[in-house]
């Protein structure tokens, strides 16, 4: 019950905060511009669903490549640290199978 009240309070608070921020003329103008951008972008992809799917696929592939590159860089850094530590301790580093 407590978890439900917390989530409801967060949602209601964010809605009320958003509505209160619209009292400012500059915030309303910004919100109108963003809403217009979202509307035109979504109508473009509704008319061309295959492009939407391709765009999502491209983003997923790009994210996958970044994660792979980051993991490779982390492994290289760890191997360099291991090699440096082995020079100070005089122990041979264990070889990991890839």
C-alpha atoms as a printed R data frame, in Angstrom:
   type eleno elety resid chain resno      x       y       z
1  ATOM     1    CA   UNK     A     1  0.000   0.000   0.000
2  ATOM     2    CA   UNK     A     2  2.848   2.388   0.835
3  ATOM     3    CA   UNK     A     3  4.563   1.770  -2.490
4  ATOM     4    CA   UNK     A     4  1.349   2.549  -4.347
5  ATOM     5    CA   UNK     A     5  0.859   5.808  -2.437
6  ATOM     6    CA   UNK     A     6  4.447   6.847  -3.128
7  ATOM     7    CA   UNK     A     7  4.125   6.204  -6.877
8  ATOM     8    CA   UNK     A     8  0.777   7.997  -7.010
9  ATOM     9    CA   UNK     A     9  2.231  10.953  -5.104
10 ATOM    10    CA   UNK     A    10  5.170  11.189  -7.522
11 ATOM    11    CA   UNK     A    11  2.869  11.107 -10.556
12 ATOM    12    CA   UNK     A    12  0.412  13.652  -9.116
13 ATOM    13    CA   UNK     A    13  3.270  15.901  -7.986
14 ATOM    14    CA   UNK     A    14  4.881  15.892 -11.403
15 ATOM    15    CA   UNK     A    15  1.572  16.678 -13.115
16 ATOM    16    CA   UNK     A    16  0.804  19.523 -10.715
17 ATOM    17    CA   UNK     A    17  4.349  20.868 -11.045
18 ATOM    18    CA   UNK     A    18  4.143  20.767 -14.824
19 ATOM    19    CA   UNK     A    19  0.815  22.575 -14.841
20 ATOM    20    CA   UNK     A    20  2.091  25.235 -12.441
21 ATOM    21    CA   UNK     A    21  5.130  25.819 -14.615
22 ATOM    22    CA   UNK     A    22  2.780  26.608 -17.511
23 ATOM    23    CA   UNK     A    23  1.717  29.776 -15.685
24 ATOM    24    CA   UNK     A    24  4.923  31.305 -17.031
25 ATOM    25    CA   UNK     A    25  4.543  32.707 -20.566
26 ATOM    26    CA   UNK     A    26  8.032  31.566 -21.659
27 ATOM    27    CA   UNK     A    27  7.379  28.015 -20.415
28 ATOM    28    CA   UNK     A    28  4.067  27.896 -22.298
29 ATOM    29    CA   UNK     A    29  5.758  29.067 -25.478
30 ATOM    30    CA   UNK     A    30  8.489  26.427 -25.093
31 ATOM    31    CA   UNK     A    31  5.897  23.700 -24.424
32 ATOM    32    CA   UNK     A    32  3.893  24.710 -27.513
33 ATOM    33    CA   UNK     A    33  6.995  24.523 -29.683
34 ATOM    34    CA   UNK     A    34  7.974  21.104 -28.336
35 ATOM    35    CA   UNK     A    35  4.428  19.810 -28.712
36 ATOM    36    CA   UNK     A    36  4.429  20.966 -32.332
37 ATOM    37    CA   UNK     A    37  7.746  19.184 -32.938
38 ATOM    38    CA   UNK     A    38  6.438  15.950 -31.404
39 ATOM    39    CA   UNK     A    39  3.238  16.161 -33.413
40 ATOM    40    CA   UNK     A    40  5.005  16.666 -36.739
41 ATOM    41    CA   UNK     A    41  7.599  13.976 -35.977
42 ATOM    42    CA   UNK     A    42  5.012  11.416 -34.975
43 ATOM    43    CA   UNK     A    43  2.823  12.090 -38.001
44 ATOM    44    CA   UNK     A    44  5.886  11.602 -40.230
45 ATOM    45    CA   UNK     A    45  6.572   8.168 -38.736
46 ATOM    46    CA   UNK     A    46  2.894   7.173 -38.723
47 ATOM    47    CA   UNK     A    47  2.880   7.703 -42.488
48 ATOM    48    CA   UNK     A    48  6.202   5.825 -42.883
49 ATOM    49    CA   UNK     A    49  6.317   2.981 -40.316
50 ATOM    50    CA   UNK     A    50  9.172   1.175 -42.061
51 ATOM    51    CA   UNK     A    51 11.401   4.223 -41.525
52 ATOM    52    CA   UNK     A    52 10.446   4.254 -37.841
53 ATOM    53    CA   UNK     A    53 11.432   0.603 -37.493
54 ATOM    54    CA   UNK     A    54 14.712   1.237 -39.320
55 ATOM    55    CA   UNK     A    55 15.472   4.235 -37.082
56 ATOM    56    CA   UNK     A    56 14.910   2.156 -33.940
57 ATOM    57    CA   UNK     A    57 17.054  -0.635 -35.376
58 ATOM    58    CA   UNK     A    58 19.864   1.833 -36.156
59 ATOM    59    CA   UNK     A    59 19.762   3.269 -32.629
60 ATOM    60    CA   UNK     A    60 19.866  -0.231 -31.123
61 ATOM    61    CA   UNK     A    61 22.837  -1.196 -33.293
62 ATOM    62    CA   UNK     A    62 24.658   2.005 -32.373
63 ATOM    63    CA   UNK     A    63 24.025   1.367 -28.669
64 ATOM    64    CA   UNK     A    64 25.249  -2.228 -29.014
65 ATOM    65    CA   UNK     A    65 28.470  -1.061 -30.700
66 ATOM    66    CA   UNK     A    66 29.087   1.513 -27.956
67 ATOM    67    CA   UNK     A    67 28.600  -1.090 -25.226
68 ATOM    68    CA   UNK     A    68 30.939  -3.511 -26.999
69 ATOM    69    CA   UNK     A    69 33.581  -0.815 -27.466
70 ATOM    70    CA   UNK     A    70 33.269   0.228 -23.825
71 ATOM    71    CA   UNK     A    71 33.640  -3.361 -22.639
72 ATOM    72    CA   UNK     A    72 36.717  -3.868 -24.841
73 ATOM    73    CA   UNK     A    73 38.266  -0.650 -23.520
74 ATOM    74    CA   UNK     A    74 37.576  -1.708 -19.939
75 ATOM    75    CA   UNK     A    75 39.170  -5.110 -20.532
76 ATOM    76    CA   UNK     A    76 42.267  -3.485 -22.072
77 ATOM    77    CA   UNK     A    77 42.572  -1.107 -19.131
78 ATOM    78    CA   UNK     A    78 42.288  -3.976 -16.653
79 ATOM    79    CA   UNK     A    79 44.925  -5.965 -18.530
80 ATOM    80    CA   UNK     A    80 47.276  -2.980 -18.446
81 ATOM    81    CA   UNK     A    81 46.730  -2.551 -14.707
82 ATOM    82    CA   UNK     A    82 47.335  -6.259 -14.177
83 ATOM    83    CA   UNK     A    83 50.539  -6.089 -16.210
84 ATOM    84    CA   UNK     A    84 51.762  -3.039 -14.278
85 ATOM    85    CA   UNK     A    85 51.004  -4.700 -10.935
86 ATOM    86    CA   UNK     A    86 52.799  -7.859 -12.002
87 ATOM    87    CA   UNK     A    87 55.922  -5.796 -12.735
88 ATOM    88    CA   UNK     A    88 55.932  -4.493  -9.155
89 ATOM    89    CA   UNK     A    89 55.173  -7.817  -7.504
90 ATOM    90    CA   UNK     A    90 57.319  -9.937  -9.820
91 ATOM    91    CA   UNK     A    91 54.459 -12.390 -10.502
92 ATOM    92    CA   UNK     A    92 53.427 -13.379 -13.984
93 ATOM    93    CA   UNK     A    93 49.843 -12.391 -14.766
94 ATOM    94    CA   UNK     A    94 47.457 -15.246 -15.425
95 ATOM    95    CA   UNK     A    95 46.310 -15.523 -19.014
96 ATOM    96    CA   UNK     A    96 42.566 -15.351 -19.530
97 ATOM    97    CA   UNK     A    97 40.987 -17.330 -22.313
98 ATOM    98    CA   UNK     A    98 38.908 -15.233 -24.671
